[in-house]
mmCIF file of C-alpha atoms in Angstrom:
data_model
loop_
_atom_site.group_PDB
_atom_site.id
_atom_site.type_symbol
_atom_site.label_atom_id
_atom_site.label_comp_id
_atom_site.label_asym_id
_atom_site.label_seq_id
_atom_site.Cartn_x
_atom_site.Cartn_y
_atom_site.Cartn_z
ATOM 1 C CA MET A 44 0.000 0.000 0.000
ATOM 2 C CA ASN A 45 2.843 2.409 0.845
ATOM 3 C CA ARG A 46 4.439 1.750 -2.544
ATOM 4 C CA PHE A 47 1.132 2.419 -4.258
ATOM 5 C CA LEU A 48 0.667 5.708 -2.420
ATOM 6 C CA SER A 49 4.225 6.760 -3.232
ATOM 7 C CA ALA A 50 3.709 6.020 -6.919
ATOM 8 C CA LEU A 51 0.422 7.921 -6.932
ATOM 9 C CA LEU A 52 2.106 10.887 -5.261
ATOM 10 C CA LEU A 53 4.824 10.962 -7.931
ATOM 11 C CA VAL A 54 2.237 10.779 -10.706
ATOM 12 C CA GLY A 55 0.452 13.745 -9.152
ATOM 13 C CA LEU A 56 3.514 15.856 -8.420
ATOM 14 C CA PHE A 57 5.439 15.486 -11.683
ATOM 15 C CA PRO A 58 2.933 17.431 -13.829
ATOM 16 C CA LEU A 59 2.750 20.165 -11.202
ATOM 17 C CA LEU A 60 6.535 20.522 -11.143
ATOM 18 C CA SER A 61 6.648 20.545 -14.946
ATOM 19 C CA THR A 62 4.195 23.439 -15.314
ATOM 20 C CA ALA A 63 6.959 25.900 -14.472
ATOM 21 C CA GLN A 64 8.346 25.292 -17.972
ATOM 22 C CA SER A 65 4.971 25.065 -19.722
ATOM 23 C CA ALA A 66 2.209 27.384 -20.879
ATOM 24 C CA GLN A 67 -1.361 27.106 -19.624
ATOM 25 C CA ALA A 68 -3.743 25.866 -22.301
ATOM 26 C CA THR A 69 -7.269 27.232 -22.585
ATOM 27 C CA TYR A 70 -9.703 24.687 -24.080
ATOM 28 C CA GLY A 71 -6.760 22.268 -23.929
ATOM 29 C CA ASN A 72 -8.945 19.133 -23.706
ATOM 30 C CA ASP A 73 -12.179 20.591 -25.019
ATOM 31 C CA PHE A 74 -12.478 17.873 -27.668
ATOM 32 C CA LEU A 75 -13.485 15.535 -24.846
ATOM 33 C CA SER A 76 -16.450 17.767 -23.934
ATOM 34 C CA THR A 77 -18.484 15.773 -26.486
ATOM 35 C CA GLY A 78 -18.340 12.999 -23.926
ATOM 36 C CA SER A 79 -19.649 9.463 -24.363
ATOM 37 C CA GLY A 80 -23.016 8.111 -25.426
ATOM 38 C CA ALA A 81 -25.920 9.618 -27.344
ATOM 39 C CA ARG A 82 -28.124 9.479 -24.245
ATOM 40 C CA ALA A 83 -26.012 12.226 -22.695
ATOM 41 C CA LEU A 84 -26.462 14.568 -25.665
ATOM 42 C CA GLY A 85 -30.241 14.160 -25.575
ATOM 43 C CA MET A 86 -30.234 15.139 -21.893
ATOM 44 C CA GLY A 87 -28.065 18.237 -22.265
ATOM 45 C CA SER A 88 -24.977 16.343 -21.007
ATOM 46 C CA ALA A 89 -26.335 16.154 -17.447
ATOM 47 C CA GLN A 90 -24.877 12.765 -16.438
ATOM 48 C CA VAL A 91 -22.575 13.104 -13.420
ATOM 49 C CA ALA A 92 -25.069 11.647 -10.940
ATOM 50 C CA LEU A 93 -27.025 9.592 -13.490
ATOM 51 C CA ALA A 94 -24.644 7.574 -15.705
ATOM 52 C CA ASN A 95 -24.427 3.963 -14.503
ATOM 53 C CA ASP A 96 -23.281 2.095 -17.611
ATOM 54 C CA VAL A 97 -20.077 1.939 -19.662
ATOM 55 C CA THR A 98 -20.305 5.682 -20.460
ATOM 56 C CA ALA A 99 -19.750 6.535 -16.788
ATOM 57 C CA ALA A 100 -15.989 6.149 -17.335
ATOM 58 C CA PHE A 101 -16.089 9.672 -18.759
ATOM 59 C CA TRP A 102 -18.976 11.401 -16.955
ATOM 60 C CA ASN A 103 -18.261 10.054 -13.468
ATOM 61 C CA VAL A 104 -16.072 6.991 -13.198
ATOM 62 C CA ALA A 105 -17.699 6.065 -9.883
ATOM 63 C CA GLY A 106 -20.886 5.188 -11.803
ATOM 64 C CA LEU A 107 -19.105 2.161 -13.283
ATOM 65 C CA ALA A 108 -19.496 0.443 -9.913
ATOM 66 C CA GLU A 109 -23.197 -0.066 -10.705
ATOM 67 C CA VAL A 110 -22.492 -2.129 -13.846
ATOM 68 C CA GLU A 111 -23.418 -5.762 -13.208
ATOM 69 C CA LYS A 112 -22.660 -7.337 -16.582
ATOM 70 C CA PRO A 113 -20.068 -6.779 -19.341
ATOM 71 C CA GLN A 114 -20.972 -4.096 -21.871
ATOM 72 C CA LEU A 115 -19.612 -2.826 -25.181
ATOM 73 C CA MET A 116 -20.481 0.503 -26.816
ATOM 74 C CA TYR A 117 -19.683 2.364 -30.014
ATOM 75 C CA MET A 118 -20.738 5.926 -30.841
ATOM 76 C CA HIS A 119 -20.368 8.157 -33.881
ATOM 77 C CA SER A 120 -21.107 11.880 -33.929
ATOM 78 C CA GLU A 121 -20.769 14.595 -36.562
ATOM 79 C CA ARG A 122 -20.448 18.313 -35.952
ATOM 80 C CA PHE A 123 -20.173 21.460 -38.037
ATOM 81 C CA SER A 124 -22.197 20.007 -40.943
ATOM 82 C CA GLY A 125 -20.164 16.810 -41.003
ATOM 83 C CA ILE A 126 -16.726 18.430 -41.154
ATOM 84 C CA VAL A 127 -15.660 17.133 -37.736
ATOM 85 C CA GLY A 128 -16.134 13.449 -36.942
ATOM 86 C CA TYR A 129 -16.145 12.041 -33.410
ATOM 87 C CA ASP A 130 -15.874 8.352 -32.573
ATOM 88 C CA TYR A 131 -16.026 6.635 -29.200
ATOM 89 C CA GLY A 132 -15.697 2.997 -28.262
ATOM 90 C CA ALA A 133 -15.599 1.383 -24.822
ATOM 91 C CA GLY A 134 -15.955 -1.823 -22.889
ATOM 92 C CA VAL A 135 -16.597 -2.548 -19.220
ATOM 93 C CA LEU A 136 -16.066 -5.722 -17.201
ATOM 94 C CA PRO A 137 -17.263 -6.374 -13.629
ATOM 95 C CA LEU A 138 -14.689 -8.349 -11.665
ATOM 96 C CA LYS A 139 -15.598 -11.432 -9.677
ATOM 97 C CA SER A 140 -16.428 -11.470 -5.976
ATOM 98 C CA GLY A 141 -17.204 -7.754 -5.766
ATOM 99 C CA LYS A 142 -13.637 -6.720 -6.556
ATOM 100 C CA GLY A 143 -14.808 -3.755 -8.583
ATOM 101 C CA VAL A 144 -15.316 -2.891 -12.243
ATOM 102 C CA VAL A 145 -12.710 -2.126 -14.936
ATOM 103 C CA SER A 146 -13.199 -0.276 -18.196
ATOM 104 C CA LEU A 147 -11.277 0.738 -21.327
ATOM 105 C CA SER A 148 -12.455 3.724 -23.430
ATOM 106 C CA PHE A 149 -11.196 5.262 -26.668
ATOM 107 C CA PHE A 150 -12.040 8.706 -28.093
ATOM 108 C CA ARG A 151 -11.126 10.247 -31.454
ATOM 109 C CA GLN A 152 -12.128 13.612 -32.873
ATOM 110 C CA GLY A 153 -10.732 14.497 -36.268
ATOM 111 C CA VAL A 154 -10.896 16.365 -39.527
ATOM 112 C CA ASP A 155 -9.744 14.015 -42.281
ATOM 113 C CA ASN A 156 -8.664 14.359 -45.889
ATOM 114 C CA ILE A 157 -7.130 17.837 -45.479
ATOM 115 C CA ALA A 158 -5.167 18.958 -48.547
ATOM 116 C CA ASN A 159 -1.471 19.724 -48.008
ATOM 117 C CA THR A 160 -0.592 22.174 -50.799
ATOM 118 C CA LEU A 161 2.827 23.281 -49.506
ATOM 119 C CA ASN A 162 4.677 21.536 -52.329
ATOM 120 C CA ALA A 163 2.173 22.472 -55.044
ATOM 121 C CA TRP A 164 3.156 26.157 -55.119
ATOM 122 C CA ASP A 165 6.032 27.413 -57.272
ATOM 123 C CA ARG A 166 7.503 30.030 -54.954
ATOM 124 C CA GLU A 167 9.982 31.335 -57.509
ATOM 125 C CA ARG A 168 7.237 32.198 -60.003
ATOM 126 C CA ASP A 169 4.671 32.848 -57.236
ATOM 127 C CA GLN A 170 2.021 30.648 -58.834
ATOM 128 C CA PRO A 171 0.820 27.029 -58.722
ATOM 129 C CA LYS A 172 2.976 24.441 -60.416
ATOM 130 C CA GLY A 173 1.775 23.207 -63.769
ATOM 131 C CA ASN A 174 0.979 19.739 -62.442
ATOM 132 C CA ALA A 175 -0.039 20.932 -58.986
ATOM 133 C CA GLU A 176 -2.285 17.921 -58.257
ATOM 134 C CA ASP A 177 0.731 15.621 -58.338
ATOM 135 C CA TYR A 178 2.244 17.522 -55.397
ATOM 136 C CA ILE A 179 -0.862 17.658 -53.195
ATOM 137 C CA THR A 180 -1.012 15.151 -50.336
ATOM 138 C CA ARG A 181 -3.725 14.524 -47.730
ATOM 139 C CA PHE A 182 -3.513 14.400 -43.950
ATOM 140 C CA SER A 183 -5.685 14.306 -40.842
ATOM 141 C CA ALA A 184 -5.813 16.523 -37.777
ATOM 142 C CA ALA A 185 -6.940 14.311 -34.914
ATOM 143 C CA ASP A 186 -7.287 14.374 -31.123
ATOM 144 C CA MET A 187 -7.330 10.996 -29.381
ATOM 145 C CA ALA A 188 -7.635 9.733 -25.814
ATOM 146 C CA ILE A 189 -7.533 6.403 -23.995
ATOM 147 C CA PHE A 190 -9.066 5.924 -20.525
ATOM 148 C CA PHE A 191 -8.159 3.049 -18.190
ATOM 149 C CA SER A 192 -10.806 3.084 -15.460
ATOM 150 C CA TYR A 193 -11.570 1.308 -12.203
ATOM 151 C CA ALA A 194 -14.510 1.752 -9.821
ATOM 152 C CA LYS A 195 -15.662 0.060 -6.641
ATOM 153 C CA GLN A 196 -18.675 0.111 -4.342
ATOM 154 C CA ARG A 197 -17.331 1.295 -0.990
ATOM 155 C CA THR A 198 -20.639 1.080 0.902
ATOM 156 C CA ASP A 199 -24.263 0.431 0.018
ATOM 157 C CA ARG A 200 -24.607 4.117 -0.852
ATOM 158 C CA LEU A 201 -21.126 5.306 -1.849
ATOM 159 C CA SER A 202 -19.069 4.357 -4.901
ATOM 160 C CA ILE A 203 -15.699 5.751 -5.988
ATOM 161 C CA GLY A 204 -13.456 5.404 -9.021
ATOM 162 C CA ALA A 205 -10.479 6.705 -10.975
ATOM 163 C CA SER A 206 -9.383 6.882 -14.616
ATOM 164 C CA ALA A 207 -5.830 7.096 -15.905
ATOM 165 C CA LYS A 208 -5.883 8.732 -19.322
ATOM 166 C CA ILE A 209 -3.470 9.284 -22.173
ATOM 167 C CA ILE A 210 -4.026 12.051 -24.742
ATOM 168 C CA HIS A 211 -2.529 12.210 -28.234
ATOM 169 C CA HIS A 212 -2.843 15.128 -30.654
ATOM 170 C CA LYS A 213 -1.615 14.738 -34.236
ATOM 171 C CA LEU A 214 -1.545 17.473 -36.875
ATOM 172 C CA GLY A 215 -0.664 15.449 -39.945
ATOM 173 C CA PRO A 216 3.100 15.188 -40.481
ATOM 174 C CA PHE A 217 3.702 18.605 -38.906
ATOM 175 C CA ALA A 218 3.252 18.216 -35.154
ATOM 176 C CA GLN A 219 2.096 15.888 -32.406
ATOM 177 C CA ALA A 220 1.691 15.913 -28.647
ATOM 178 C CA TRP A 221 1.344 13.378 -25.828
ATOM 179 C CA GLY A 222 -0.248 14.030 -22.475
ATOM 180 C CA TYR A 223 -1.414 12.169 -19.391
ATOM 181 C CA SER A 224 -3.403 12.783 -16.228
ATOM 182 C CA LEU A 225 -5.841 11.265 -13.733
ATOM 183 C CA ASP A 226 -9.608 11.680 -13.200
ATOM 184 C CA ILE A 227 -11.414 10.737 -9.994
ATOM 185 C CA GLY A 228 -15.096 10.527 -9.103
ATOM 186 C CA ALA A 229 -17.558 9.712 -6.339
ATOM 187 C CA LYS A 230 -21.281 8.988 -6.319
ATOM 188 C CA LEU A 231 -23.594 8.977 -3.316
ATOM 189 C CA ARG A 232 -27.139 7.624 -3.243
ATOM 190 C CA THR A 233 -29.367 9.319 -0.671
ATOM 191 C CA ASP A 234 -33.034 8.870 0.175
ATOM 192 C CA PHE A 235 -33.857 12.078 -1.682
ATOM 193 C CA ALA A 236 -31.586 11.997 -4.756
ATOM 194 C CA ASN A 237 -28.298 10.783 -6.174
ATOM 195 C CA VAL A 238 -25.378 13.201 -6.097
ATOM 196 C CA GLY A 239 -22.053 12.926 -7.862
ATOM 197 C CA VAL A 240 -18.785 14.764 -8.291
ATOM 198 C CA THR A 241 -15.893 14.170 -10.648
ATOM 199 C CA VAL A 242 -12.588 15.965 -11.050
ATOM 200 C CA HIS A 243 -10.980 15.809 -14.478
ATOM 201 C CA ASP A 244 -7.200 16.169 -14.692
ATOM 202 C CA ILE A 245 -6.799 16.280 -10.919
ATOM 203 C CA THR A 246 -3.040 15.809 -11.402
ATOM 204 C CA THR A 247 -3.007 18.627 -14.024
ATOM 205 C CA MET A 248 -2.731 17.433 -17.622
ATOM 206 C CA GLN A 249 0.802 17.865 -18.923
ATOM 207 C CA LYS A 250 1.272 17.828 -22.712
ATOM 208 C CA MET A 251 4.573 17.555 -24.554
ATOM 209 C CA TRP A 252 4.526 18.917 -28.122
ATOM 210 C CA ASP A 253 6.943 18.015 -30.897
ATOM 211 C CA VAL A 254 7.133 19.816 -34.275
ATOM 212 C CA ASN A 255 8.630 18.139 -37.339
ATOM 213 C CA GLU A 256 10.429 21.022 -39.037
ATOM 214 C CA SER A 257 11.387 18.908 -42.060
ATOM 215 C CA ALA A 258 7.675 18.539 -42.938
ATOM 216 C CA PHE A 259 7.635 22.239 -43.875
ATOM 217 C CA GLY A 260 10.157 21.608 -46.664
ATOM 218 C CA ASP A 261 12.038 24.668 -47.894
ATOM 219 C CA TYR A 262 9.453 26.982 -46.349
ATOM 220 C CA GLU A 263 11.999 27.755 -43.652
ATOM 221 C CA ALA A 264 13.508 30.281 -46.081
ATOM 222 C CA GLN A 265 10.086 31.910 -46.453
ATOM 223 C CA PHE A 266 9.789 32.250 -42.697
ATOM 224 C CA ASP A 267 13.279 33.762 -42.541
ATOM 225 C CA SER A 268 12.416 36.322 -45.226
ATOM 226 C CA LEU A 269 9.492 37.480 -43.094
ATOM 227 C CA GLY A 270 11.667 37.770 -40.007
ATOM 228 C CA ALA A 271 9.887 34.802 -38.413
ATOM 229 C CA THR A 272 10.842 31.264 -37.451
ATOM 230 C CA LEU A 273 9.219 27.897 -37.995
ATOM 231 C CA PRO A 274 6.807 26.819 -35.270
ATOM 232 C CA THR A 275 8.481 24.927 -32.462
ATOM 233 C CA GLY A 276 7.082 22.535 -29.890
ATOM 234 C CA GLN A 277 6.040 24.025 -26.559
ATOM 235 C CA ASN A 278 4.825 22.079 -23.574
ATOM 236 C CA GLU A 279 1.493 23.092 -22.074
ATOM 237 C CA TYR A 280 -0.663 22.118 -19.159
ATOM 238 C CA VAL A 281 -4.414 21.848 -18.594
ATOM 239 C CA LEU A 282 -5.830 22.792 -15.197
ATOM 240 C CA PRO A 283 -8.225 20.518 -13.293
ATOM 241 C CA SER A 284 -11.964 20.967 -13.795
ATOM 242 C CA VAL A 285 -14.875 19.884 -11.589
ATOM 243 C CA LYS A 286 -18.287 18.463 -12.454
ATOM 244 C CA ILE A 287 -21.006 18.375 -9.794
ATOM 245 C CA GLY A 288 -24.413 16.840 -10.402
ATOM 246 C CA ALA A 289 -27.655 15.567 -8.917
ATOM 247 C CA SER A 290 -30.325 13.248 -10.293
ATOM 248 C CA LYS A 291 -33.649 11.832 -9.154
ATOM 249 C CA LEU A 292 -35.950 9.123 -10.472
ATOM 250 C CA PHE A 293 -39.753 9.409 -10.272
ATOM 251 C CA PRO A 294 -41.603 6.113 -10.863
ATOM 252 C CA ILE A 295 -45.057 6.662 -12.351
ATOM 253 C CA GLY A 296 -47.191 3.584 -11.932
ATOM 254 C CA GLU A 297 -45.578 0.293 -12.883
ATOM 255 C CA ASP A 298 -44.556 1.147 -16.433
ATOM 256 C CA PHE A 299 -43.160 4.693 -16.585
ATOM 257 C CA THR A 300 -40.098 6.283 -15.011
ATOM 258 C CA VAL A 301 -39.116 9.946 -15.173
ATOM 259 C CA SER A 302 -35.448 10.835 -14.642
ATOM 260 C CA ALA A 303 -34.328 14.398 -13.950
ATOM 261 C CA ALA A 304 -30.702 15.516 -13.788
ATOM 262 C CA THR A 305 -28.687 18.705 -13.491
ATOM 263 C CA ASP A 306 -24.934 19.290 -13.638
ATOM 264 C CA VAL A 307 -22.616 22.226 -13.135
ATOM 265 C CA ASP A 308 -19.146 22.313 -14.700
ATOM 266 C CA LEU A 309 -16.541 24.477 -12.987
ATOM 267 C CA LEU A 310 -13.522 25.467 -15.093
ATOM 268 C CA PHE A 311 -10.590 27.580 -13.942
ATOM 269 C CA GLU A 312 -8.978 28.631 -17.237
ATOM 270 C CA ASN A 313 -10.295 32.204 -17.296
ATOM 271 C CA ARG A 314 -12.414 31.420 -20.372
ATOM 272 C CA ARG A 315 -15.039 34.139 -19.829
ATOM 273 C CA ALA A 316 -17.123 32.552 -22.567
ATOM 274 C CA TYR A 317 -20.227 31.730 -20.542
ATOM 275 C CA TYR A 318 -22.921 33.736 -18.853
ATOM 276 C CA LEU A 319 -21.622 33.293 -15.313
ATOM 277 C CA ASN A 320 -18.025 33.893 -14.231
ATOM 278 C CA VAL A 321 -16.468 34.252 -10.803
ATOM 279 C CA GLY A 322 -12.915 35.500 -11.167
ATOM 280 C CA ARG A 323 -11.056 32.994 -13.326
ATOM 281 C CA MET A 324 -13.777 30.378 -12.845
ATOM 282 C CA SER A 325 -16.435 29.869 -15.525
ATOM 283 C CA ILE A 326 -19.638 27.985 -14.750
ATOM 284 C CA GLU A 327 -21.428 25.809 -17.299
ATOM 285 C CA PRO A 328 -24.845 24.379 -16.320
ATOM 286 C CA HIS A 329 -26.537 21.363 -17.914
ATOM 287 C CA VAL A 330 -30.145 20.272 -17.375
ATOM 288 C CA GLY A 331 -31.878 17.184 -18.738
ATOM 289 C CA GLY A 332 -34.827 14.853 -18.368
ATOM 290 C CA GLU A 333 -35.954 11.452 -19.607
ATOM 291 C CA VAL A 334 -39.247 9.571 -19.743
ATOM 292 C CA SER A 335 -38.932 5.800 -20.201
ATOM 293 C CA TYR A 336 -41.544 3.098 -20.691
ATOM 294 C CA LYS A 337 -40.806 -0.337 -19.211
ATOM 295 C CA ASP A 338 -37.093 0.291 -19.787
ATOM 296 C CA LEU A 339 -37.760 -0.375 -23.492
ATOM 297 C CA ILE A 340 -38.151 3.058 -25.044
ATOM 298 C CA ALA A 341 -37.173 6.498 -23.773
ATOM 299 C CA PHE A 342 -37.639 10.120 -24.852
ATOM 300 C CA ARG A 343 -35.238 12.826 -23.705
ATOM 301 C CA ALA A 344 -34.764 16.582 -23.693
ATOM 302 C CA GLY A 345 -32.312 19.014 -22.171
ATOM 303 C CA VAL A 346 -30.612 22.393 -22.351
ATOM 304 C CA THR A 347 -26.912 23.254 -22.464
ATOM 305 C CA ASP A 348 -24.522 25.971 -23.711
ATOM 306 C CA PHE A 349 -25.819 28.791 -21.531
ATOM 307 C CA ILE A 350 -24.181 31.859 -23.076
ATOM 308 C CA THR A 351 -24.613 35.583 -23.494
ATOM 309 C CA ASP A 352 -24.261 36.531 -27.133
ATOM 310 C CA PRO A 353 -23.175 40.166 -27.691
ATOM 311 C CA VAL A 354 -25.817 40.537 -30.412
ATOM 312 C CA SER A 355 -28.680 38.243 -29.406
ATOM 313 C CA GLY A 356 -28.312 38.380 -25.629
ATOM 314 C CA PHE A 357 -28.851 35.381 -23.357
ATOM 315 C CA MET A 358 -29.260 32.085 -25.220
ATOM 316 C CA VAL A 359 -29.307 28.349 -24.516
ATOM 317 C CA SER A 360 -29.067 25.321 -26.790
ATOM 318 C CA PRO A 361 -31.863 22.750 -26.402
ATOM 319 C CA THR A 362 -31.223 19.053 -27.053
ATOM 320 C CA LEU A 363 -33.463 16.110 -27.921
ATOM 321 C CA GLY A 364 -33.023 12.367 -28.001
ATOM 322 C CA MET A 365 -34.544 8.922 -27.737
ATOM 323 C CA GLY A 366 -33.496 5.400 -26.847
ATOM 324 C CA LEU A 367 -34.676 1.934 -27.814
ATOM 325 C CA LYS A 368 -33.827 -1.383 -26.161
ATOM 326 C CA LEU A 369 -33.971 -4.516 -28.312
ATOM 327 C CA SER A 370 -32.990 -7.661 -26.420
ATOM 328 C CA SER A 371 -29.319 -7.167 -25.488
ATOM 329 C CA PHE A 372 -28.905 -4.055 -27.668
ATOM 330 C CA VAL A 373 -29.545 -0.444 -26.635
ATOM 331 C CA LEU A 374 -29.712 2.101 -29.455
ATOM 332 C CA ASP A 375 -29.582 5.807 -28.562
ATOM 333 C CA TYR A 376 -29.892 8.929 -30.710
ATOM 334 C CA GLY A 377 -29.173 12.538 -29.771
ATOM 335 C CA PHE A 378 -29.754 15.778 -31.663
ATOM 336 C CA ALA A 379 -28.508 19.258 -30.789
ATOM 337 C CA SER A 380 -27.461 22.661 -32.127
ATOM 338 C CA PHE A 381 -30.818 23.336 -33.767
ATOM 339 C CA ALA A 382 -31.289 26.542 -31.777
ATOM 340 C CA GLY A 383 -29.148 29.067 -29.966
ATOM 341 C CA ALA A 384 -25.807 30.507 -31.009
ATOM 342 C CA SER A 385 -24.298 27.098 -31.824
ATOM 343 C CA SER A 386 -26.956 26.491 -34.498
ATOM 344 C CA ASP A 387 -24.965 28.710 -36.860
ATOM 345 C CA LEU A 388 -22.288 25.994 -36.958
ATOM 346 C CA GLY A 389 -24.636 23.245 -38.144
ATOM 347 C CA PHE A 390 -26.625 20.430 -36.529
ATOM 348 C CA THR A 391 -25.112 17.796 -34.248
ATOM 349 C CA HIS A 392 -26.237 14.188 -34.653
ATOM 350 C CA ARG A 393 -25.064 11.423 -32.380
ATOM 351 C CA ILE A 394 -25.808 7.686 -32.521
ATOM 352 C CA SER A 395 -24.563 5.083 -30.058
ATOM 353 C CA LEU A 396 -25.102 1.336 -29.818
ATOM 354 C CA ARG A 397 -24.552 -0.638 -26.605
ATOM 355 C CA PHE A 398 -24.447 -4.404 -26.246
ATOM 356 C CA ASP A 399 -25.114 -5.995 -22.841
ATOM 357 C CA PHE A 400 -23.757 -9.485 -22.244
ATOM 358 C CA ASN A 401 -26.018 -11.850 -20.353
ATOM 359 C CA ASN A 402 -24.207 -13.314 -17.368
ATOM 360 C CA ASP A 403 -26.631 -16.234 -17.233
ATOM 361 C CA ARG A 404 -25.526 -17.659 -20.576
#
């Protein structure tokens, strides 16, 4: 146990000591804000005290402790009229004899098939080369993450968990970065409601960037002529963020169940992009609800992205969704960005499919 605590202490302290030579990143891990599962989108991303399946590894890892059978999930989402693709896959496995639950999750957000025209331009004649298409290559700009998660039921009411995560950013052949950190979470069931809290990047996410100068070809001379230099890698760090949530279930008769949830995200990056700020802290609320019938079909709605637009004033983005359970499969759909300021960037569609293994087989 002492060795484990010492190792955990080193993991936590090393990023903090490294920040002295790094720059703070704003929106450093914002690609992960899409989260996991289409159910979450339909409910305005209010999941911290509600998620109790494989998706809990992201929303609140402590919720994994409620999983009783192995599960697999895949999700695809498109944003900005299909320009940005987002894929998520995960699996969860309860251990024997109440030893806890383990999970592995993968996230990828990317823009693919980007044209690299650096070598297609004749800089001496200041015009495209005659056979420019032969010099154009394609690359992807992608953000990826892997979560290794573990959760355990501490008491009948309290569950806790942690996720070790690795981040990888890749900008084609030009630059890439690696980062790592730790998330923790807790979930408490009370007689009135469930409450949950999760801290992302509690150890502070440290990212190490590397730029491949040779990928810019002879453009170094162009930079020199402008009195500039080629981009160089710079380490950066991402501050911890906190999610706090509450949820409550309301059974209606024997067939219907209403679920209500609300979350508050607390970020300390001095974003000043949302309607409520306290010093360097920005506050992002999420509210959602769900009506399910016999755990077979569900309809969802929520609100998120509470912002004050300089032109339109105060605005929110509503979300909608539905879910359908067919034997061991659960199919969820979420739809957002059809109103509010974010609607100008196109609709967001999200589909996820979960498979539940039957332990009795």
